[in-house]
Short mmCIF file of C-alpha atoms and ligand atoms in Angstrom, two decimals:
data_model
loop_
_atom_site.label_atom_id
_atom_site.label_comp_id
_atom_site.label_asym_id
_atom_site.label_seq_id
_atom_site.Cartn_x
_atom_site.Cartn_y
_atom_site.Cartn_z
CA UNK A 26 83.96 44.50 93.32
CA UNK A 27 84.93 48.09 93.95
CA UNK A 28 84.98 49.04 90.28
CA UNK A 29 81.54 47.56 89.48
CA UNK A 30 78.68 50.06 89.18
CA UNK A 31 76.04 47.66 90.48
CA UNK A 32 78.18 46.47 93.37
CA UNK A 33 78.57 50.11 94.33
CA UNK A 34 74.79 50.69 94.11
CA UNK A 35 74.19 47.60 96.23
CA UNK A 36 76.72 48.89 98.80
CA UNK A 37 74.89 52.24 98.93
CA UNK A 38 77.89 54.12 97.52
CA UNK A 39 75.98 55.33 94.45
CA UNK A 40 72.36 56.47 94.75
CA UNK A 41 69.57 54.58 93.03
CA UNK A 42 65.82 54.24 93.45
CA UNK A 43 65.29 51.07 95.43
CA UNK A 44 62.23 48.98 94.55
CA UNK A 45 62.91 45.86 96.64
CA UNK A 46 65.69 44.23 98.60
CA UNK A 47 66.16 40.96 100.40
CA UNK A 48 69.05 38.76 101.48
CA UNK A 49 69.94 37.78 97.92
CA UNK A 50 68.56 40.50 95.61
CA UNK A 51 68.37 44.24 95.17
CA UNK A 52 65.92 45.78 92.66
CA UNK A 53 66.39 49.33 91.37
CA UNK A 54 64.69 51.53 88.78
CA UNK A 55 66.63 51.78 85.55
CA UNK A 56 68.23 55.21 85.17
CA UNK A 57 67.18 55.36 81.49
CA UNK A 58 63.81 53.61 81.44
CA UNK A 59 62.65 52.06 78.18
CA UNK A 60 59.07 51.43 79.34
CA UNK A 61 56.74 52.84 82.05
CA UNK A 62 58.01 50.05 84.34
CA UNK A 63 61.71 49.31 83.85
CA UNK A 64 63.59 47.89 86.80
CA UNK A 65 66.80 45.91 87.19
CA UNK A 66 66.88 42.84 89.37
CA UNK A 67 70.42 42.43 90.75
CA UNK A 68 71.95 39.61 92.77
CA UNK A 69 73.90 41.06 95.71
CA UNK A 70 76.82 38.81 94.77
CA UNK A 71 78.96 39.93 91.85
CA UNK A 72 78.60 37.64 88.81
CA UNK A 73 79.89 39.22 85.59
CA UNK A 74 77.75 37.48 82.94
CA UNK A 75 75.40 34.53 82.54
CA UNK A 76 78.43 32.62 81.26
CA UNK A 77 79.81 32.68 84.81
CA UNK A 78 76.83 30.93 86.46
CA UNK A 79 77.36 27.55 88.10
CA UNK A 80 74.82 24.95 89.26
CA UNK A 81 75.04 26.53 92.71
CA UNK A 82 73.40 29.63 91.23
CA UNK A 83 70.23 27.88 90.04
CA UNK A 84 68.15 28.93 93.01
CA UNK A 85 69.47 32.49 92.75
CA UNK A 86 68.48 32.81 89.12
CA UNK A 87 65.09 31.24 89.90
CA UNK A 88 64.56 33.84 92.60
CA UNK A 89 65.36 36.62 90.08
CA UNK A 90 62.61 35.41 87.70
CA UNK A 91 60.14 34.88 90.53
CA UNK A 92 60.84 38.41 91.79
CA UNK A 93 60.22 39.78 88.27
CA UNK A 94 56.84 38.03 88.16
CA UNK A 95 55.96 39.31 91.63
CA UNK A 96 56.85 42.90 90.71
CA UNK A 97 54.91 42.66 87.47
CA UNK A 98 51.90 41.53 89.49
CA UNK A 99 52.43 44.30 92.09
CA UNK A 100 52.34 46.88 89.32
CA UNK A 101 49.29 45.34 87.63
CA UNK A 102 51.04 44.11 84.51
CA UNK A 103 50.96 40.36 85.05
CA UNK A 104 47.95 39.80 82.79
CA UNK A 105 48.63 42.54 80.20
CA UNK A 106 52.19 41.30 79.78
CA UNK A 107 55.78 42.10 80.53
CA UNK A 108 59.26 41.23 79.32
CA UNK A 109 62.34 39.93 81.14
CA UNK A 110 65.77 40.23 79.50
CA UNK A 111 69.36 39.30 80.30
CA UNK A 112 71.79 40.91 77.86
CA UNK A 113 75.01 38.93 77.60
CA UNK A 114 78.24 40.42 76.31
CA UNK A 115 78.95 42.87 73.51
CA UNK A 116 76.63 41.99 70.65
CA UNK A 117 73.65 41.78 72.98
CA UNK A 118 74.44 45.23 74.40
CA UNK A 119 75.53 44.29 77.93
CA UNK A 120 77.01 47.49 79.34
CA UNK A 121 77.31 46.62 83.05
CA UNK A 122 79.17 43.40 83.81
CA UNK A 123 77.22 42.37 86.89
CA UNK A 124 74.26 40.24 85.84
CA UNK A 125 70.89 41.97 85.94
CA UNK A 126 67.45 40.93 84.82
CA UNK A 127 65.58 43.75 83.11
CA UNK A 128 61.84 43.83 83.78
CA UNK A 129 59.92 45.97 81.28
CA UNK A 130 56.19 46.61 81.14
CA UNK A 131 53.50 49.20 80.51
CA UNK A 132 53.61 49.49 76.74
CA UNK A 133 53.31 47.18 73.74
CA UNK A 134 56.79 45.67 73.33
CA UNK A 135 57.84 44.84 69.80
CA UNK A 136 59.37 41.54 68.67
CA UNK A 137 62.06 40.79 67.68
CA UNK A 138 64.04 43.26 69.79
CA UNK A 139 66.60 45.34 67.93
P1 AMP B 30 72.69 46.36 80.02
O1 AMP B 30 72.86 47.23 78.81
O2 AMP B 30 71.84 45.15 79.81
O3 AMP B 30 74.03 46.03 80.66
O4 AMP B 30 71.87 47.23 81.05
C1 AMP B 30 72.44 48.16 81.90
C2 AMP B 30 71.33 49.08 82.35
O5 AMP B 30 71.78 49.81 83.47
C3 AMP B 30 70.88 50.10 81.31
O6 AMP B 30 69.50 49.90 81.01
C4 AMP B 30 71.14 51.44 81.99
O7 AMP B 30 70.14 52.39 81.70
C5 AMP B 30 71.15 51.06 83.45
N1 AMP B 30 71.94 51.93 84.30
C6 AMP B 30 73.19 52.46 84.08
N2 AMP B 30 73.60 53.17 85.11
C7 AMP B 30 72.61 53.08 86.06
C8 AMP B 30 72.44 53.63 87.38
N3 AMP B 30 73.37 54.38 87.94
N4 AMP B 30 71.29 53.33 88.04
C9 AMP B 30 70.33 52.55 87.47
N5 AMP B 30 70.44 52.03 86.23
C10 AMP B 30 71.55 52.28 85.56
ZN1 ZN B 31 79.25 43.83 90.73
#
């Protein structure tokens, strides 16, 4: 989608710090990091919110979580701990309507989130 920020990052039209890419996913550093490690795991395909997933997306979503775990391990946080978050729609604070899994690590994360 030409008016989607993350589609434009994936297309290389807007710069971002790339952490990983493969045939299904692109991972970038969050522009406004909330922890020492804060990256966004994006599917290449535009999907607006989790509400738009279908059973055909099960493997895609599984690959997003497995990538988060792999990156946490790569950065040495897999035993200390890390958090994965999908914000969905207005009250959860979703600001970019292309699904993205936040991966946060490197500090003690409070619960519940605000
Ligand atoms: P959410 O609020 O869950 O929709 O998360 C959107 C995230 O995208 C926020 O954490 C922003 O800091 C991040 N963000 C916004 N613009 C950019 C950008 N150009 N590059 C990387 N991350 C961005
Ligand atoms: Zn998009």
